[in-house]
Short mmCIF file of C-alpha atoms in Angstrom, two decimals:
data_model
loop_
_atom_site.label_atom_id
_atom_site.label_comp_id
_atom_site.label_asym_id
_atom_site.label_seq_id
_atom_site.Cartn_x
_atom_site.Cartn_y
_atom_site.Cartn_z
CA UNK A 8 -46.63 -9.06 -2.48
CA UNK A 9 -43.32 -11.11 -2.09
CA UNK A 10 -42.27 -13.18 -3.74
CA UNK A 11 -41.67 -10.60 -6.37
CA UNK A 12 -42.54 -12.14 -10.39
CA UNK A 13 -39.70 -12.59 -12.48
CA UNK A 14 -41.70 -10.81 -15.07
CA UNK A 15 -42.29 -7.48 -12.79
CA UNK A 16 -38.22 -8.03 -11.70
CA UNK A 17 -37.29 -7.76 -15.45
CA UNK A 18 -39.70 -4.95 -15.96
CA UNK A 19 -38.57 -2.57 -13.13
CA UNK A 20 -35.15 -3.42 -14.47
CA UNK A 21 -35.82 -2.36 -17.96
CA UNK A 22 -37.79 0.94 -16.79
CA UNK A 23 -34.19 1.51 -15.05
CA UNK A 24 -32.51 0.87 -17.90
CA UNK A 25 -30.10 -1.07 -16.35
CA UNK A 26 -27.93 -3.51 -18.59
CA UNK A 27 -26.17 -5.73 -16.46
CA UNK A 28 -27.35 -6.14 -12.94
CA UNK A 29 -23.37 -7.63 -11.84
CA UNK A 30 -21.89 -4.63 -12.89
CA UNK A 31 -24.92 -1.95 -11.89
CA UNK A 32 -23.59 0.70 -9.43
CA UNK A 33 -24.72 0.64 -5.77
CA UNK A 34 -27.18 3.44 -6.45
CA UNK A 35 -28.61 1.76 -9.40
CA UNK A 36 -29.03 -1.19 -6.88
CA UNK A 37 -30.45 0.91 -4.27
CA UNK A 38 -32.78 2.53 -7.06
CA UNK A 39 -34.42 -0.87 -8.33
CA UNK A 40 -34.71 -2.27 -4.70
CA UNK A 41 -36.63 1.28 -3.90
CA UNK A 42 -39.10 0.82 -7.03
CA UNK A 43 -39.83 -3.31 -6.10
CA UNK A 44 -40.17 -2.43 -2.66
CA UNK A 45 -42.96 -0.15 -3.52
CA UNK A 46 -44.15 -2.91 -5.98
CA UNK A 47 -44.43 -5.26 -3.14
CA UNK A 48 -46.03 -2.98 -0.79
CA UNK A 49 -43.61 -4.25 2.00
CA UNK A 50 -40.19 -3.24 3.25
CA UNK A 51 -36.89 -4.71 1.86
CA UNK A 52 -34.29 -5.97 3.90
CA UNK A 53 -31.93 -3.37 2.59
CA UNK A 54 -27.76 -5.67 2.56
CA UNK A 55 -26.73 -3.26 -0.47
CA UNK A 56 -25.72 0.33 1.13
CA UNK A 57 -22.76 1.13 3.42
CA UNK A 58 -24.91 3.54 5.26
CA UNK A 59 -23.69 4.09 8.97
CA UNK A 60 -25.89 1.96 11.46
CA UNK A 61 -24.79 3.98 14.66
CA UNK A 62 -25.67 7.69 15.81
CA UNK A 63 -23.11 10.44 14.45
CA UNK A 64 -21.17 11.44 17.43
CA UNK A 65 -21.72 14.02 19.55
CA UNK A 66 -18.74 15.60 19.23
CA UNK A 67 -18.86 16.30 16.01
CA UNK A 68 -22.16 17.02 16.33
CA UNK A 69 -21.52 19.98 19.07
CA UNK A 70 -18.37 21.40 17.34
CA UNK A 71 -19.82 21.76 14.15
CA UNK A 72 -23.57 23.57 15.52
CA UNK A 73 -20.83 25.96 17.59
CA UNK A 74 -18.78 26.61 14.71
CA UNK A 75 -21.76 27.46 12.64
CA UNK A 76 -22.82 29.40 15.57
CA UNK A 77 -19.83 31.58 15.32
CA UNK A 78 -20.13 32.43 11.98
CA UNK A 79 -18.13 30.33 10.03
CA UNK A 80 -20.41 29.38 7.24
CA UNK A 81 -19.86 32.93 5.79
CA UNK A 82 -16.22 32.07 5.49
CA UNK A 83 -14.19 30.01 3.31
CA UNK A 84 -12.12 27.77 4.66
CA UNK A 85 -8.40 26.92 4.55
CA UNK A 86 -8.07 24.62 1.29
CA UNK A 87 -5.24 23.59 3.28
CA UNK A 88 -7.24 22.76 6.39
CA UNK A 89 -7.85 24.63 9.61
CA UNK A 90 -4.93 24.60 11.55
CA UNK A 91 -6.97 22.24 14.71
CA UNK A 92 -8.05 19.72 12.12
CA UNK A 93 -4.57 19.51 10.82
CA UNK A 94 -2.78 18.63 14.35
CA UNK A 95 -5.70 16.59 15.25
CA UNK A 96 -5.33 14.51 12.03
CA UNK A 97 -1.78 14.19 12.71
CA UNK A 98 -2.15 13.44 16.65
CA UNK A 99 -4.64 10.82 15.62
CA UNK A 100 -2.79 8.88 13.56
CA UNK A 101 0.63 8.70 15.64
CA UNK A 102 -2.13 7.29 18.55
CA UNK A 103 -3.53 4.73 16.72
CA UNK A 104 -0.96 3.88 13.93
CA UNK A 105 1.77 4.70 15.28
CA UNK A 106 3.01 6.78 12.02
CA UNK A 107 4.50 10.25 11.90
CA UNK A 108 2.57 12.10 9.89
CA UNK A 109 3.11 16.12 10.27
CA UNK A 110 0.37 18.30 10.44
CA UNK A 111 1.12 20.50 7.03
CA UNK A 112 0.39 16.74 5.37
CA UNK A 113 -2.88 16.51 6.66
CA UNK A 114 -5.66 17.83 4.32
CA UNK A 115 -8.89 17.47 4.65
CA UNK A 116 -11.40 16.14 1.82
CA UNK A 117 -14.69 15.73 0.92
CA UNK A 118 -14.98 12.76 2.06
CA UNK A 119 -12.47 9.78 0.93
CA UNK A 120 -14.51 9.45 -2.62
CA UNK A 121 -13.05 13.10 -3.19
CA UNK A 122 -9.88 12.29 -1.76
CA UNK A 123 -9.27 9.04 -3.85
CA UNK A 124 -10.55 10.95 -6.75
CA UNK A 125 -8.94 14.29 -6.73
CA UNK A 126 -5.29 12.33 -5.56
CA UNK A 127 -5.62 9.93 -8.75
CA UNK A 128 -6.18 13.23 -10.71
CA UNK A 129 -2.53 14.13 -9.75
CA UNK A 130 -0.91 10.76 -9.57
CA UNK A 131 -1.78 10.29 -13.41
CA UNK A 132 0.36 13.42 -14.01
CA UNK A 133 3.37 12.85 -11.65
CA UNK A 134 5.40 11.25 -14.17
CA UNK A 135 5.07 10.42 -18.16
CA UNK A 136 4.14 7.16 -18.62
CA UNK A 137 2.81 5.63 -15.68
CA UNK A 138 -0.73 6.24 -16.15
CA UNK A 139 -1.71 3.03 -14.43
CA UNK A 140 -4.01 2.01 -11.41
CA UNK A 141 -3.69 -1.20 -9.93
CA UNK A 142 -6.56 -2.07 -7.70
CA UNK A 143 -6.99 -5.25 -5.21
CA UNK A 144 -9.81 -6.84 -6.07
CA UNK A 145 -12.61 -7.15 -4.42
CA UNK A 146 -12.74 -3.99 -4.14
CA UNK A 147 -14.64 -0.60 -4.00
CA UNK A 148 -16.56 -0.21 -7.37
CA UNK A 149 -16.58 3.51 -7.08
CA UNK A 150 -12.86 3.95 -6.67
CA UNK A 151 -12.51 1.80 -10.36
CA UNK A 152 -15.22 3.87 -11.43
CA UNK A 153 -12.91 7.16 -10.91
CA UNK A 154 -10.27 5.70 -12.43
CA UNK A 155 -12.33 5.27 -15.82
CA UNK A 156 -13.35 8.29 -15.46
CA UNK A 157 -9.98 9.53 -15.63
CA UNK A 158 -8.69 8.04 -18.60
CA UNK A 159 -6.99 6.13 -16.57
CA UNK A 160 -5.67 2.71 -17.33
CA UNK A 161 -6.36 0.25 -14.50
CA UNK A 162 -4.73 -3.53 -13.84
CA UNK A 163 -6.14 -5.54 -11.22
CA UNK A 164 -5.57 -9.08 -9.43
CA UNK A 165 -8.57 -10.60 -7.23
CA UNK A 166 -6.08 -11.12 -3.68
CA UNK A 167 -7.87 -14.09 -2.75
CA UNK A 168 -5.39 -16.30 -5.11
CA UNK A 169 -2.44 -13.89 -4.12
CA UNK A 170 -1.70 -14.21 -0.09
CA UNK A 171 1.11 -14.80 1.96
CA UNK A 172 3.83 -14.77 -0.18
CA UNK A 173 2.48 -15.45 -3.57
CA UNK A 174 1.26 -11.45 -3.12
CA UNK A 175 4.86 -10.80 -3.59
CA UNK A 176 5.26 -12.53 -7.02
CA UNK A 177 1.85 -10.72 -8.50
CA UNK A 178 3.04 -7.62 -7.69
CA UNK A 179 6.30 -8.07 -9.29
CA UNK A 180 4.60 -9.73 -12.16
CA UNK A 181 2.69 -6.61 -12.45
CA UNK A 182 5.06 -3.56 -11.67
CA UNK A 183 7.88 -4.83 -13.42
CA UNK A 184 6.71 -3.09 -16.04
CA UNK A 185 7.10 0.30 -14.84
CA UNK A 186 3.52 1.75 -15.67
CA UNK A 187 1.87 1.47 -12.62
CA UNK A 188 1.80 4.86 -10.90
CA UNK A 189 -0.18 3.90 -7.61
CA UNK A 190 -2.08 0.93 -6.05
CA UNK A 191 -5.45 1.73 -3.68
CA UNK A 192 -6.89 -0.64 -1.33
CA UNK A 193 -9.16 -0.73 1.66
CA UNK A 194 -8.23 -2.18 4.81
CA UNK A 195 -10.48 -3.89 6.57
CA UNK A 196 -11.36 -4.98 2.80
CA UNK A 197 -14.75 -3.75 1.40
CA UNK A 198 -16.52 -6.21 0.44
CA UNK A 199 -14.60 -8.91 1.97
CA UNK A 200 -14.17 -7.92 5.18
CA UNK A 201 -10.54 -9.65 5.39
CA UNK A 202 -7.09 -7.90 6.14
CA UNK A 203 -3.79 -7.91 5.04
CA UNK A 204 -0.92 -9.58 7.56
CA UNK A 205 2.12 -7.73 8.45
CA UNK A 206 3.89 -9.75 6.16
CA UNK A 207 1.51 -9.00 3.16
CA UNK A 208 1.69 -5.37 3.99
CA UNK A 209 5.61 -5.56 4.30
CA UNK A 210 5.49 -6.79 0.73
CA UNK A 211 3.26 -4.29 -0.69
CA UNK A 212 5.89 -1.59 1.12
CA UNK A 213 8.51 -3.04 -0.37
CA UNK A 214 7.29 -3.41 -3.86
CA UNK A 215 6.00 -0.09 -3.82
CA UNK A 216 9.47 1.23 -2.77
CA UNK A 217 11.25 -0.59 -5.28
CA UNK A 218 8.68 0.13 -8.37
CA UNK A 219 8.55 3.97 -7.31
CA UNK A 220 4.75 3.21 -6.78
CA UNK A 221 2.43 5.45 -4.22
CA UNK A 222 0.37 3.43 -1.90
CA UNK A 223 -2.85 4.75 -1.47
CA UNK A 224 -4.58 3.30 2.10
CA UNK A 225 -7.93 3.56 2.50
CA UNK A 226 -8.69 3.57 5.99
CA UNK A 227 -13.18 3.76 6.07
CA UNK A 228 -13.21 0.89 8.18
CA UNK A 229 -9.89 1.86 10.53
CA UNK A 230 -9.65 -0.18 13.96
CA UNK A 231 -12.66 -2.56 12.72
CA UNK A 232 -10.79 -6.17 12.87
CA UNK A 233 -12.08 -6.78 15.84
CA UNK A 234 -10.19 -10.03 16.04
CA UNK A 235 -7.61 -7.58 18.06
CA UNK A 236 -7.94 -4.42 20.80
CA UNK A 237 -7.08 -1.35 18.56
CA UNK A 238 -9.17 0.69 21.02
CA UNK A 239 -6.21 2.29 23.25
CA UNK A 240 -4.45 5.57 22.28
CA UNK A 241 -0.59 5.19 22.56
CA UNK A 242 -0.68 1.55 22.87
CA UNK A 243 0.06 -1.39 21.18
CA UNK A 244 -1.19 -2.81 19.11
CA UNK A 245 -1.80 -0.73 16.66
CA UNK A 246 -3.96 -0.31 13.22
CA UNK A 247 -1.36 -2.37 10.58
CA UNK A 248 -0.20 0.14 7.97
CA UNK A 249 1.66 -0.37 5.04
CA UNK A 250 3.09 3.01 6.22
CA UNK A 251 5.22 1.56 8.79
CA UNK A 252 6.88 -0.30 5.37
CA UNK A 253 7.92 2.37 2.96
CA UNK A 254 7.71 6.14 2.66
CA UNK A 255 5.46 5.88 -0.69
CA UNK A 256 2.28 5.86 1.32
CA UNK A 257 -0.89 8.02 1.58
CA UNK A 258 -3.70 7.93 4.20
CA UNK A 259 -7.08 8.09 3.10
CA UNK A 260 -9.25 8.51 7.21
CA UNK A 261 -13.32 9.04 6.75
CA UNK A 262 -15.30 10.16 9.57
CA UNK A 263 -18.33 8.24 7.56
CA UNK A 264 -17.97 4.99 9.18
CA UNK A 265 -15.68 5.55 12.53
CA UNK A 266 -17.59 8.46 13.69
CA UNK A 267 -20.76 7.80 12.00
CA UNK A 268 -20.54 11.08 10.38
CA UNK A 269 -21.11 10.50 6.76
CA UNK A 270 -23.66 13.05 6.11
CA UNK A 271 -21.11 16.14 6.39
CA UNK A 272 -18.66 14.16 4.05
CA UNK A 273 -15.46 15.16 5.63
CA UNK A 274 -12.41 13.27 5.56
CA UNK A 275 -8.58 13.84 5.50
CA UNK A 276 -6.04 12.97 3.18
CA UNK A 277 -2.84 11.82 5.43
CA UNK A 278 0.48 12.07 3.04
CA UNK A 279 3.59 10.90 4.51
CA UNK A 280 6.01 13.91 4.28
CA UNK A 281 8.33 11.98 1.43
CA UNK A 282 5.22 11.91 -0.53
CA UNK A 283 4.14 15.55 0.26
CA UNK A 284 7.44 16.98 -0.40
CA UNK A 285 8.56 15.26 -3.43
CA UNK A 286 8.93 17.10 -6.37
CA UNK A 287 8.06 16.33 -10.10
CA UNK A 288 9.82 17.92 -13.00
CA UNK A 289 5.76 17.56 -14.61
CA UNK A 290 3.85 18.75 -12.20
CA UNK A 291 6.33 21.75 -11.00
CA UNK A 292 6.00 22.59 -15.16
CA UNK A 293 2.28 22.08 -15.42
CA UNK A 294 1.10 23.45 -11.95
CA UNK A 295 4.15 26.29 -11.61
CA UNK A 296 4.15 24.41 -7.74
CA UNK A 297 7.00 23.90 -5.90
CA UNK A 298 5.87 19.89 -4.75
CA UNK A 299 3.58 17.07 -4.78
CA UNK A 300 1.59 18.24 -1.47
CA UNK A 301 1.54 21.90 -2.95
CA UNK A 302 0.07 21.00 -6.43
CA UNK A 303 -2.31 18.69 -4.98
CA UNK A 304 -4.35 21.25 -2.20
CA UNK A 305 -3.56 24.41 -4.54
CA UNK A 306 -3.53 23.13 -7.61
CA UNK A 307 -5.93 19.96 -7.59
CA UNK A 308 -8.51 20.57 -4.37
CA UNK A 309 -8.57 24.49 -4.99
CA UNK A 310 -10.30 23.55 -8.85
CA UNK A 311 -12.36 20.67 -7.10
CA UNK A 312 -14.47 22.23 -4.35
CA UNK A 313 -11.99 25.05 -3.42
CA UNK A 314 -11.82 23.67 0.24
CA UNK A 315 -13.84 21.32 2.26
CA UNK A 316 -16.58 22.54 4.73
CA UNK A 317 -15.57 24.68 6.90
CA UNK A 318 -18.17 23.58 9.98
CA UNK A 319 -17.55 19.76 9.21
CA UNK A 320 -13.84 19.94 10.14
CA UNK A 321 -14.31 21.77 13.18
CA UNK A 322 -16.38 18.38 13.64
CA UNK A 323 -13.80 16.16 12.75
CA UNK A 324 -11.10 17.79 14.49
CA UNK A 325 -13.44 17.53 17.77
CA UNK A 326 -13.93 14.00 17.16
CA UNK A 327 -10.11 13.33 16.28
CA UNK A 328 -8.79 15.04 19.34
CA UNK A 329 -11.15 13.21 21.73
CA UNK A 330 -10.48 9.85 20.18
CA UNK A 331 -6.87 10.59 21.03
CA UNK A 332 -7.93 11.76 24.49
CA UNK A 333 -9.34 8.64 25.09
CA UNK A 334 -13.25 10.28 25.52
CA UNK A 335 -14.47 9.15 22.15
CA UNK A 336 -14.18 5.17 22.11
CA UNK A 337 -15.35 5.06 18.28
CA UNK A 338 -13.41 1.22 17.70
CA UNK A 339 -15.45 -0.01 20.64
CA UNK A 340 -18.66 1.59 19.59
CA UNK A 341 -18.46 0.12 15.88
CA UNK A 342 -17.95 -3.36 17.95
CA UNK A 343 -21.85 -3.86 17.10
CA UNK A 344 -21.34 -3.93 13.58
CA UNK A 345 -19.64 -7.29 14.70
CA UNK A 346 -22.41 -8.20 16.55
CA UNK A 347 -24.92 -7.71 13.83
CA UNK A 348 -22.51 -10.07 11.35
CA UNK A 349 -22.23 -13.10 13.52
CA UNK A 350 -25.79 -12.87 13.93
CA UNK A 351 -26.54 -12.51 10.37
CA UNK A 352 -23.81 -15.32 9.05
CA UNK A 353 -25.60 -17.54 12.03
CA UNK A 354 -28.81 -16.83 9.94
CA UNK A 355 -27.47 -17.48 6.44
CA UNK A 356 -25.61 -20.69 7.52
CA UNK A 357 -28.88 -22.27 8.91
CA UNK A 358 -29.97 -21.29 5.10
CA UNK A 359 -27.82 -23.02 3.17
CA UNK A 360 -25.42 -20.37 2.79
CA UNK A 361 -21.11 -20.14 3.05
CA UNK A 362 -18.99 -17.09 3.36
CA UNK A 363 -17.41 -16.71 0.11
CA UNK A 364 -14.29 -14.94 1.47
CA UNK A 365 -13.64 -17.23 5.08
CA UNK A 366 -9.96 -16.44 5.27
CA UNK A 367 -7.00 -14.45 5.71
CA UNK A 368 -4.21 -16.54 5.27
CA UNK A 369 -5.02 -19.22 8.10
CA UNK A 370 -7.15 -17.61 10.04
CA UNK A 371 -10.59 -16.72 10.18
CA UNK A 372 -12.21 -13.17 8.70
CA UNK A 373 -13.33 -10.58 11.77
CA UNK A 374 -16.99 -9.83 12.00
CA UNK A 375 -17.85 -6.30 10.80
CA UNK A 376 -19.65 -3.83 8.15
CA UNK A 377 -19.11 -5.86 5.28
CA UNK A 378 -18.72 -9.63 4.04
CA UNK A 379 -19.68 -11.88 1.01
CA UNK A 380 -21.88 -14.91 0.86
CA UNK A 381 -22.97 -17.68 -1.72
CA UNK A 382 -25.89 -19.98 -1.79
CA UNK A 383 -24.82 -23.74 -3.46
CA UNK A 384 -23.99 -23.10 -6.93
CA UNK A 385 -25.73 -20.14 -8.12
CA UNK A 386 -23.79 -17.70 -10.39
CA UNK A 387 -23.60 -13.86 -8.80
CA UNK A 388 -26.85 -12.72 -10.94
CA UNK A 389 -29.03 -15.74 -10.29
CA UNK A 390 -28.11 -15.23 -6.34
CA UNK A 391 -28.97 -11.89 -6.61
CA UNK A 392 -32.31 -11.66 -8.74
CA UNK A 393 -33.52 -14.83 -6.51
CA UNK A 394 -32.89 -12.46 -3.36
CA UNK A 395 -34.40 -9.11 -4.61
CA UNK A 396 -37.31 -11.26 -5.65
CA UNK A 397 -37.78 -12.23 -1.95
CA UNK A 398 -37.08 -8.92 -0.47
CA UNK A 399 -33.65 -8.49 0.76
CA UNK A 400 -31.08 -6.33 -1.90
CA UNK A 401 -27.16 -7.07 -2.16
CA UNK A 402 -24.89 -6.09 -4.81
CA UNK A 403 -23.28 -9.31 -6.62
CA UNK A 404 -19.00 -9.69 -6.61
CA UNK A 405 -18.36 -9.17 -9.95
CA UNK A 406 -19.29 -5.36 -9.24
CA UNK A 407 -16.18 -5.55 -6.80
CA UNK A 408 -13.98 -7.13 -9.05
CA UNK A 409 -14.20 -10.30 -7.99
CA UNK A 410 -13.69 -13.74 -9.57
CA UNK A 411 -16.03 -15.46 -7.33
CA UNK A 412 -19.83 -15.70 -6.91
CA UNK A 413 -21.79 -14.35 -4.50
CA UNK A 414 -23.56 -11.09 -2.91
CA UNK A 415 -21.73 -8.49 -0.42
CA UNK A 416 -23.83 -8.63 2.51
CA UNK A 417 -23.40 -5.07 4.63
CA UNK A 418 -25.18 -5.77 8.46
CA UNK A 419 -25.20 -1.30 9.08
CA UNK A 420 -29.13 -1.11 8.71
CA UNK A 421 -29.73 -4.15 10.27
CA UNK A 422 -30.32 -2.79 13.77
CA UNK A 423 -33.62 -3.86 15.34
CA UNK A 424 -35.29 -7.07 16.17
CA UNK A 425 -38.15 -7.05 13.83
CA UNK A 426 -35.58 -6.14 10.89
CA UNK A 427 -33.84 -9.03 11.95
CA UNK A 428 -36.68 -11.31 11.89
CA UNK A 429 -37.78 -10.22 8.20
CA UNK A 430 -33.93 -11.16 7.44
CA UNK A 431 -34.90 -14.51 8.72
CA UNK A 432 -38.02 -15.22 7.72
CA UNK A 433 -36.86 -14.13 3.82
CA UNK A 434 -33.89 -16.25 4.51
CA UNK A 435 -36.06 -19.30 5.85
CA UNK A 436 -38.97 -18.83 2.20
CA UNK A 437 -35.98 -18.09 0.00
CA UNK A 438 -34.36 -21.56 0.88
CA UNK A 439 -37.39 -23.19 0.91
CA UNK A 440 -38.21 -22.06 -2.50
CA UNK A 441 -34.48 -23.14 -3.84
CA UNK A 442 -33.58 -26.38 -2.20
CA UNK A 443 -31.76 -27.52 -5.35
#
């Protein structure tokens, strides 16, 4: 029965054992809203997971059952890729970036979480002494999370205080001194939902070129700021890079959200051919490799997972090639996740709510997957125990990195009417139950 006790709340937390509810992990999150929801005896409104909303393409879906068909789960694959995947990946992005990106760059990954973490595993070796992550907060917890993991050490700024051209002086402030060895960001931002101008993106290139620091671009969201047409193959406009700024850039493109694939965890790791081709005096000692590119699929990948699977990048090659065809309109078909946000802002407003993050720059957030929302003055935790006792489960800011309070709201498993009217009607008791 909702509302949930704060007593049974504290109890299911204990039995979880977790410490700090602002810093649990997703899947601790997803965990305690699982256990109450059974204690309830009624169905959460699940805001916490990044699952996909949308069907997995078909595409995929008939490349990979043909592939398998042929026989090519007996086989390992090319660590490297298979050769289709690898002009795909690089036909795709010159069509909707606009970036040259050859196909011996393109490598495909388990996913981005395995291509974050196994290219952080090399960029911590590339060169003595820069050892350092910096991270744009908000930001993905997991992707801090590898970095600790690493031994890594990791500096951070929360961007909301940084844009335009004060971005310029906190980078400076923070490369200056010469121990940062890359800088990862998503874009669309998760959990924010905003995105970097041109001219914040020119700055990052810039700094990056100047502080010999690798930009690593993650893309899980690509074409989503649906504020602009990034739908069209070959035509302007195209998906902002920081690529199109500086050579020091690597491509992180998941088929989890665009194609609504993210049960075969395939990805591809897109490394601009200055980045591939470099060579370390380290890592030519320590991996007896010739370059970057080459120590990270032979020497890095091949000790991860020793390739990625081989029927899922048949799938994503299918997928890439007929999103460059024009067949597979995947930034139009993830419109609805923009759908399902104004709806669900419209709902929180009329609660009491704001949008924590409202702006980039001047101008208004897009809809889409992800964004954040307070409730008056209630810290992150308060906000968030008040919620999961009334039967909807977020993950607080400061998991993200953030400064601010709030909750990341995600609208993906919000997809039918009477899911939206539990949103509302938990929305409608939880503000009458906190008008203070």
């Amino acid at each position: 029965m909702l509302p949930i006790t704060e007593d049974k709340l504290n109890s299911v937390i204990d039995a979880l054992e977790i410490t700090d509810l602002t810093t649990a992990t997703i899947r601790q999150i997803c965990a305690l809203s699982a256990e109450l929801e059974r204690a309830a005896g009624e169905k959460y409104v699940h805001l916490e997971l990044g699952n996909p909303g949308l069907p997995a393409e078909k595409e995929g879906l008939e490349a990979e059952c043909e592939a398998l068909k042929r026989g090519v789960a007996s086989c390992y694959p090319d660590i490297a890729g298979i050769p289709s995947l690898k002009k795909a990946g690089s036909d795709f992005v010159k069509a909707f970036i606009d970036l040259d990106v050859p196909p011996y760059c393109i490598v495909p990954t388990v996913g981005s979480m395995q291509g974050s973490y196994t290219l952080l595993t090399l960029l911590k070796m590339r060169v003595p002494g820069k050892d350092t992550v910096l991270v744009f907060n908000p930001g993905f917890p997991a992707q801090r999370q590898q970095a600790k993991m690493l031994g890594m050490n990791v500096v951070s700024f929360d961007i909301y205080y940084s844009r335009g051209e004060k971005l310029r002086e906190k980078l400076e402030e923070i490369l200056a001194a010469g121990r940062v060895t890359c800088m990862i960001y998503s874009n669309p931002n998760n959990p924010t939902w905003s995105n970097f101008t041109q001219e914040e993106l020119k700055i990052i290139g810039e700094a990056a070129t100047k502080h010999d620091v690798i930009v690593l671009e993650d893309l899980a969201y690509m074409g989503m700021d649906f504020r602009r047409d990034y739908s069209q193959p070959y035509k302007s406009p195209f998906i902002p890079s920081v690529g199109k700024y500086t050579e020091n850039y690597i491509l992180l493109i998941s088929a989890s959200k665009i194609f609504s694939y993210a049960g075969q965890r395939i990805g591809i790791v897109c490394m601009s051919p200055e980045v591939f081709n470099k060579r370390y005096d380290h890592l030519e000692k320590f991996f007896e490799m010739p370059n970057f590119g080459e120590c990270y699929i032979y020497g890095v990948l091949y000790t991860a997972s020793s390739g990625t699977a081989h029927s899922a990048q048949y799938a994503m090659a299918a997928m890439l090639e007929s999103a460059v065809e024009g067949k597979l309109p995947f930034v139009k078909e993830t419109g609805e996740y923009a759908r399902r946000s104004a709806l669900i802002k419209d709902m929180l407003k009329k609660n009491g709510f704001h949008i924590v993050y409202e702006k980039d720059c001047d101008e208004d957030i897009s809809e889409g997957f992800f964004f954040t929302a307070g409730y008056k003055n209630y810290g992150s935790e308060h906000l968030q125990r008040e919620l999961l006792r009334h039967g909807i489960s977020t993950i607080s800011l400061p998991c993200t990195g953030s400064t601010r309070d709030g909750v990341r709201i995600c609208v993906s498993t919000v997809s039918d009417q009477s899911t939206f009217d539990r949103l509302a009607s938990r929305l409608k008791e939880f503000s009458d139950a906190h008008p203070e």
